[in-house]
């Protein structure tokens, strides 16, 4: 089953081996810097643009992946383009982050393996902005150094100041947590529509998590993080948690579903006296799934 809505109007529906696609009569009223609509109005579903029928082809993910671009209405093409611009850092590995690389082509790579070349390509001003953020949480940190070797490989190192002593450390000696912070801030320096981060607390000192969460909340691109750590939720303001914390669960049929965690009545009530992370930690997930079933 697949369903996509725009302005509360269904424009894609996949169910029982059939699909239907419709185009909205939409008018835009301005755009954000990333090109997203600030406001829209719509009157009706265009009857001559509806396409439907049985699914007679193989596909993975969304049915949109196998339908010709020329057959998709404008909003579905824009939706598809949005996900082409999505960047995921869900396999960040310290060993990959330490690698020398020649080119990044505007990407860190899924595991961060292009970090050294990426930092070289973004330029001095962007590196200076990243340095400022790192200095806030690592007082001894001084500079990011990226050198281009004769063979074309890019090598990453950092400099730290301890009293009168300046210490330069190559990537293979940089702490895992600092490397992950460097990768996250590097990716946030890039103009993009959406960034996915998996288990952001891995390898990062607990006292730095609040700073990282604040940076992600304030960032320009939309950011989706996955976590099993209640501590992450405790660093969110209640308003942010209510709007942005999504609980992923499976129905008895095996279908994956999502619901805003604090749309669940028992969760919202607990939030009146607890932090968001404390609410999650105080909850039996089996009972939570039962409550969701009763809501539906």
CSV table of C-alpha atoms in Angstrom, one decimal:
chain,number,residue,atom,x,y,z
A,1,UNK,CA,0.0,0.0,0.0
A,2,UNK,CA,1.3,3.5,-0.9
A,3,UNK,CA,-0.4,6.8,-0.6
A,4,UNK,CA,0.8,10.4,-1.3
A,5,UNK,CA,-1.2,13.5,-0.4
A,6,UNK,CA,-0.6,17.1,-1.4
A,7,UNK,CA,-2.7,19.8,0.4
A,8,UNK,CA,-4.9,17.1,1.8
A,9,UNK,CA,-5.7,15.8,-1.7
A,10,UNK,CA,-4.6,12.2,-2.6
A,11,UNK,CA,-2.5,12.3,-5.8
A,12,UNK,CA,-1.1,8.8,-5.6
A,13,UNK,CA,-2.7,5.7,-4.3
A,14,UNK,CA,-1.5,2.1,-4.5
A,15,UNK,CA,-3.7,-0.7,-3.1
A,16,UNK,CA,-4.6,-4.3,-3.9
A,17,UNK,CA,-2.4,-4.5,-6.9
A,18,UNK,CA,-3.8,-1.3,-8.5
A,19,UNK,CA,-2.6,2.3,-8.7
A,20,UNK,CA,-4.1,5.6,-9.5
A,21,UNK,CA,-2.4,9.0,-10.1
A,22,UNK,CA,-4.0,12.4,-10.3
A,23,UNK,CA,-2.8,15.9,-10.9
A,24,UNK,CA,-4.0,18.9,-8.8
A,25,UNK,CA,-5.0,22.3,-10.1
A,26,UNK,CA,-2.4,24.1,-7.9
A,27,UNK,CA,-1.3,27.7,-7.8
A,28,UNK,CA,1.8,28.8,-6.0
A,29,UNK,CA,2.2,31.9,-3.9
A,30,UNK,CA,6.0,32.3,-3.6
A,31,UNK,CA,8.8,29.9,-2.9
A,32,UNK,CA,11.4,29.3,-0.2
A,33,UNK,CA,15.2,29.7,-1.0
A,34,UNK,CA,15.2,25.9,-1.8
A,35,UNK,CA,12.3,26.3,-4.2
A,36,UNK,CA,9.6,24.8,-1.9
A,37,UNK,CA,6.1,26.5,-2.0
A,38,UNK,CA,5.3,28.9,0.8
A,39,UNK,CA,1.6,28.6,0.2
A,40,UNK,CA,-0.7,27.0,-2.3
A,41,UNK,CA,-4.3,27.0,-3.3
A,42,UNK,CA,-6.2,24.3,-5.2
A,43,UNK,CA,-9.7,23.9,-6.5
A,44,UNK,CA,-10.2,20.3,-7.8
A,45,UNK,CA,-8.6,17.2,-9.1
A,46,UNK,CA,-8.1,17.5,-12.8
A,47,UNK,CA,-10.3,14.7,-14.2
A,48,UNK,CA,-8.4,14.4,-17.5
A,49,UNK,CA,-5.1,13.9,-15.7
A,50,UNK,CA,-6.1,10.8,-13.7
A,51,UNK,CA,-4.2,7.6,-14.6
A,52,UNK,CA,-5.0,4.3,-13.0
A,53,UNK,CA,-4.8,0.5,-13.6
A,54,UNK,CA,-3.4,-2.8,-12.4
A,55,UNK,CA,0.3,-3.0,-11.6
A,56,UNK,CA,1.7,-5.3,-14.2
A,57,UNK,CA,5.4,-4.5,-13.7
A,58,UNK,CA,8.0,-5.2,-11.1
A,59,UNK,CA,9.3,-2.5,-8.9
A,60,UNK,CA,11.1,-1.9,-5.6
A,61,UNK,CA,10.3,1.0,-3.2
A,62,UNK,CA,7.8,3.3,-4.7
A,63,UNK,CA,5.7,2.5,-7.8
A,64,UNK,CA,6.8,6.0,-9.1
A,65,UNK,CA,10.2,4.5,-9.8
A,66,UNK,CA,8.9,2.5,-12.7
A,67,UNK,CA,6.5,5.0,-14.3
A,68,UNK,CA,7.8,7.1,-17.2
A,69,UNK,CA,8.6,10.8,-16.3
A,70,UNK,CA,6.2,11.9,-19.1
A,71,UNK,CA,3.3,10.1,-17.4
A,72,UNK,CA,3.9,11.7,-14.0
A,73,UNK,CA,2.1,15.0,-13.1
A,74,UNK,CA,4.2,17.9,-12.0
A,75,UNK,CA,3.9,17.4,-8.3
A,76,UNK,CA,4.9,13.8,-8.5
A,77,UNK,CA,8.0,14.7,-10.6
A,78,UNK,CA,8.9,17.3,-8.0
A,79,UNK,CA,8.4,14.8,-5.2
A,80,UNK,CA,10.7,12.4,-7.1
A,81,UNK,CA,13.3,15.1,-7.6
A,82,UNK,CA,13.2,15.9,-3.9
A,83,UNK,CA,14.3,12.4,-3.0
A,84,UNK,CA,17.0,12.4,-5.7
A,85,UNK,CA,18.5,15.3,-3.7
A,86,UNK,CA,18.3,13.4,-0.4
A,87,UNK,CA,21.6,12.7,1.3
A,88,UNK,CA,22.1,9.9,3.8
A,89,UNK,CA,24.9,9.4,6.3
A,90,UNK,CA,23.6,6.2,7.8
A,91,UNK,CA,26.8,4.2,7.6
A,92,UNK,CA,29.4,6.6,9.0
A,93,UNK,CA,32.5,4.7,9.8
A,94,UNK,CA,35.7,6.1,11.4
A,95,UNK,CA,37.8,3.9,9.2
A,96,UNK,CA,36.2,5.2,6.1
A,97,UNK,CA,36.3,8.8,7.4
A,98,UNK,CA,40.1,8.5,7.7
A,99,UNK,CA,40.7,7.5,4.1
A,100,UNK,CA,42.6,9.5,1.6
A,101,UNK,CA,40.5,10.2,-1.5
A,102,UNK,CA,41.0,12.0,-4.8
A,103,UNK,CA,37.6,13.4,-5.6
A,104,UNK,CA,34.2,13.7,-3.8
A,105,UNK,CA,31.9,15.0,-6.6
A,106,UNK,CA,29.9,16.9,-4.1
A,107,UNK,CA,29.2,13.9,-1.8
A,108,UNK,CA,30.7,12.5,1.4
A,109,UNK,CA,29.7,9.0,0.4
A,110,UNK,CA,27.3,6.8,2.3
A,111,UNK,CA,29.9,5.9,4.9
A,112,UNK,CA,31.8,9.2,4.8
A,113,UNK,CA,34.6,7.7,2.7
A,114,UNK,CA,35.1,10.9,0.7
A,115,UNK,CA,35.5,13.2,3.6
A,116,UNK,CA,39.0,14.4,2.8
A,117,UNK,CA,38.2,15.3,-0.8
A,118,UNK,CA,34.9,16.8,0.1
A,119,UNK,CA,36.5,19.2,2.6
A,120,UNK,CA,39.1,20.1,-0.1
A,121,UNK,CA,36.3,20.9,-2.6
A,122,UNK,CA,34.0,23.0,-0.4
A,123,UNK,CA,36.6,25.7,-0.1
A,124,UNK,CA,38.3,27.8,2.6
A,125,UNK,CA,35.2,29.8,3.7
A,126,UNK,CA,33.1,26.7,4.3
A,127,UNK,CA,35.9,25.0,6.2
A,128,UNK,CA,36.3,28.1,8.4
A,129,UNK,CA,32.6,27.9,9.3
A,130,UNK,CA,33.0,24.3,10.3
A,131,UNK,CA,36.0,25.1,12.3
A,132,UNK,CA,34.1,27.7,14.3
A,133,UNK,CA,31.5,25.1,15.3
A,134,UNK,CA,34.1,22.6,16.3
A,135,UNK,CA,36.0,25.1,18.4
A,136,UNK,CA,32.8,25.7,20.5
A,137,UNK,CA,32.8,22.1,21.7
A,138,UNK,CA,36.5,21.2,21.4
A,139,UNK,CA,38.4,24.2,23.0
A,140,UNK,CA,41.8,22.9,22.0
A,141,UNK,CA,40.8,22.5,18.3
A,142,UNK,CA,42.4,25.0,16.0
A,143,UNK,CA,42.3,24.2,12.3
A,144,UNK,CA,41.2,21.7,9.6
A,145,UNK,CA,44.1,21.0,7.2
A,146,UNK,CA,43.4,19.3,3.9
A,147,UNK,CA,46.4,18.9,1.6
A,148,UNK,CA,46.6,17.7,-2.0
A,149,UNK,CA,49.3,15.1,-2.5
A,150,UNK,CA,51.4,14.9,-5.7
A,151,UNK,CA,49.4,11.8,-6.8
A,152,UNK,CA,46.1,13.7,-6.5
A,153,UNK,CA,45.0,12.1,-3.2
A,154,UNK,CA,43.6,14.5,-0.5
A,155,UNK,CA,44.9,14.0,3.0
A,156,UNK,CA,43.1,15.2,6.1
A,157,UNK,CA,44.6,16.4,9.4
A,158,UNK,CA,43.8,18.8,12.2
A,159,UNK,CA,45.8,21.1,14.5
A,160,UNK,CA,45.2,21.5,18.2
A,161,UNK,CA,46.7,24.1,20.6
A,162,UNK,CA,47.8,23.0,24.1
A,163,UNK,CA,49.4,26.0,25.8
A,164,UNK,CA,52.4,27.0,23.6
A,165,UNK,CA,52.4,23.6,21.9
A,166,UNK,CA,50.7,23.2,18.5
A,167,UNK,CA,50.0,19.5,17.7
A,168,UNK,CA,49.1,18.3,14.2
A,169,UNK,CA,47.3,15.0,14.0
A,170,UNK,CA,46.7,13.0,10.8
A,171,UNK,CA,43.3,11.5,10.2
A,172,UNK,CA,44.3,8.1,11.4
A,173,UNK,CA,44.9,9.6,14.9
A,174,UNK,CA,41.8,11.8,15.1
A,175,UNK,CA,39.2,10.6,17.6
A,176,UNK,CA,36.1,8.9,16.3
A,177,UNK,CA,33.6,11.4,17.7
A,178,UNK,CA,35.4,14.4,16.3
A,179,UNK,CA,35.5,12.7,12.9
A,180,UNK,CA,31.8,12.1,13.0
A,181,UNK,CA,31.1,15.7,14.0
A,182,UNK,CA,33.3,16.9,11.2
A,183,UNK,CA,31.4,14.8,8.7
A,184,UNK,CA,28.0,16.0,9.9
A,185,UNK,CA,28.9,19.7,9.9
A,186,UNK,CA,30.5,19.2,6.4
A,187,UNK,CA,27.3,17.7,5.0
A,188,UNK,CA,25.3,20.5,6.6
A,189,UNK,CA,27.4,23.1,4.8
A,190,UNK,CA,26.0,21.8,1.5
A,191,UNK,CA,22.8,23.2,0.0
A,192,UNK,CA,20.4,20.3,-0.1
A,193,UNK,CA,16.7,19.5,0.5
A,194,UNK,CA,17.0,16.7,3.0
A,195,UNK,CA,19.6,15.0,5.2
A,196,UNK,CA,19.2,11.5,6.8
A,197,UNK,CA,21.4,10.6,9.8
A,198,UNK,CA,21.3,7.2,11.5
A,199,UNK,CA,22.1,6.7,15.2
A,200,UNK,CA,23.8,10.1,15.5
A,201,UNK,CA,24.8,9.5,19.1
A,202,UNK,CA,27.2,6.7,18.1
A,203,UNK,CA,30.8,7.5,19.0
A,204,UNK,CA,30.0,11.0,20.3
A,205,UNK,CA,30.5,12.0,23.9
A,206,UNK,CA,27.2,12.5,25.8
A,207,UNK,CA,28.0,16.1,26.8
A,208,UNK,CA,28.2,17.0,23.1
A,209,UNK,CA,24.8,15.6,22.1
A,210,UNK,CA,22.8,18.7,23.2
A,211,UNK,CA,25.0,20.9,21.0
A,212,UNK,CA,24.6,18.6,18.0
A,213,UNK,CA,20.8,18.4,18.4
A,214,UNK,CA,20.6,22.2,18.6
A,215,UNK,CA,22.7,22.5,15.4
A,216,UNK,CA,20.5,20.0,13.6
A,217,UNK,CA,17.2,21.7,14.7
A,218,UNK,CA,18.6,25.1,13.5
A,219,UNK,CA,20.0,23.8,10.2
A,220,UNK,CA,18.6,25.0,6.8
A,221,UNK,CA,17.9,21.6,5.3
A,222,UNK,CA,15.2,19.3,6.7
A,223,UNK,CA,16.9,16.7,8.8
A,224,UNK,CA,15.7,13.2,9.7
A,225,UNK,CA,17.6,11.3,12.4
A,226,UNK,CA,17.0,7.8,13.7
A,227,UNK,CA,17.9,6.9,17.3
A,228,UNK,CA,17.2,4.4,20.0
A,229,UNK,CA,18.5,6.8,22.7
A,230,UNK,CA,16.0,8.6,25.0
A,231,UNK,CA,18.8,11.1,25.7
A,232,UNK,CA,18.4,12.6,22.2
A,233,UNK,CA,14.8,13.3,22.8
A,234,UNK,CA,15.5,15.0,26.2
A,235,UNK,CA,17.5,17.7,24.4
A,236,UNK,CA,14.5,18.7,22.3
A,237,UNK,CA,12.1,21.5,23.3
A,238,UNK,CA,8.6,20.1,23.8
A,239,UNK,CA,7.2,22.0,20.8
A,240,UNK,CA,9.9,20.5,18.6
A,241,UNK,CA,9.3,17.0,20.0
A,242,UNK,CA,5.5,17.2,19.6
A,243,UNK,CA,5.9,18.2,15.9
A,244,UNK,CA,9.0,16.2,15.0
A,245,UNK,CA,9.3,12.9,16.9
A,246,UNK,CA,7.9,10.1,14.8
A,247,UNK,CA,7.4,6.5,16.2
A,248,UNK,CA,7.9,3.7,13.6
A,249,UNK,CA,6.1,0.5,14.3
A,250,UNK,CA,4.8,-2.7,12.6
A,251,UNK,CA,1.2,-3.7,12.4
A,252,UNK,CA,0.3,-7.4,13.0
A,253,UNK,CA,0.0,-7.8,9.2
A,254,UNK,CA,3.7,-6.8,8.9
A,255,UNK,CA,3.0,-3.4,7.4
A,256,UNK,CA,5.3,-0.6,8.6
A,257,UNK,CA,3.5,2.5,9.9
A,258,UNK,CA,4.5,5.8,11.4
A,259,UNK,CA,2.7,8.1,13.9
A,260,UNK,CA,3.8,11.3,15.7
A,261,UNK,CA,4.7,9.9,19.1
A,262,UNK,CA,3.0,12.7,21.0
A,263,UNK,CA,-0.2,12.4,19.0
A,264,UNK,CA,-0.7,9.3,21.2
A,265,UNK,CA,-2.9,10.4,24.2
A,266,UNK,CA,-0.9,8.6,26.9
A,267,UNK,CA,2.4,10.1,25.5
A,268,UNK,CA,1.1,13.6,25.4
A,269,UNK,CA,-0.2,13.4,29.0
A,270,UNK,CA,3.2,12.2,30.2
A,271,UNK,CA,4.9,15.0,28.4
A,272,UNK,CA,3.2,17.5,30.8
A,273,UNK,CA,5.4,16.3,33.6
A,274,UNK,CA,8.3,14.6,31.9
A,275,UNK,CA,11.0,15.3,29.3
A,276,UNK,CA,10.4,13.7,25.9
A,277,UNK,CA,13.1,11.1,26.4
A,278,UNK,CA,11.8,10.3,29.9
A,279,UNK,CA,8.3,9.7,28.3
A,280,UNK,CA,9.8,7.2,25.8
A,281,UNK,CA,11.9,5.5,28.5
A,282,UNK,CA,8.8,5.1,30.8
A,283,UNK,CA,6.8,3.4,28.1
A,284,UNK,CA,6.3,-0.3,27.3
A,285,UNK,CA,6.3,-0.5,23.5
A,286,UNK,CA,4.0,-3.5,23.4
A,287,UNK,CA,1.3,-1.5,25.3
A,288,UNK,CA,2.0,1.5,23.0
A,289,UNK,CA,1.3,-0.5,19.9
A,290,UNK,CA,-2.0,-1.7,21.5
A,291,UNK,CA,-3.0,1.9,22.2
A,292,UNK,CA,-2.2,2.9,18.6
A,293,UNK,CA,-4.4,0.0,17.3
A,294,UNK,CA,-7.3,1.2,19.4
A,295,UNK,CA,-6.8,4.7,18.1
A,296,UNK,CA,-7.0,3.5,14.5
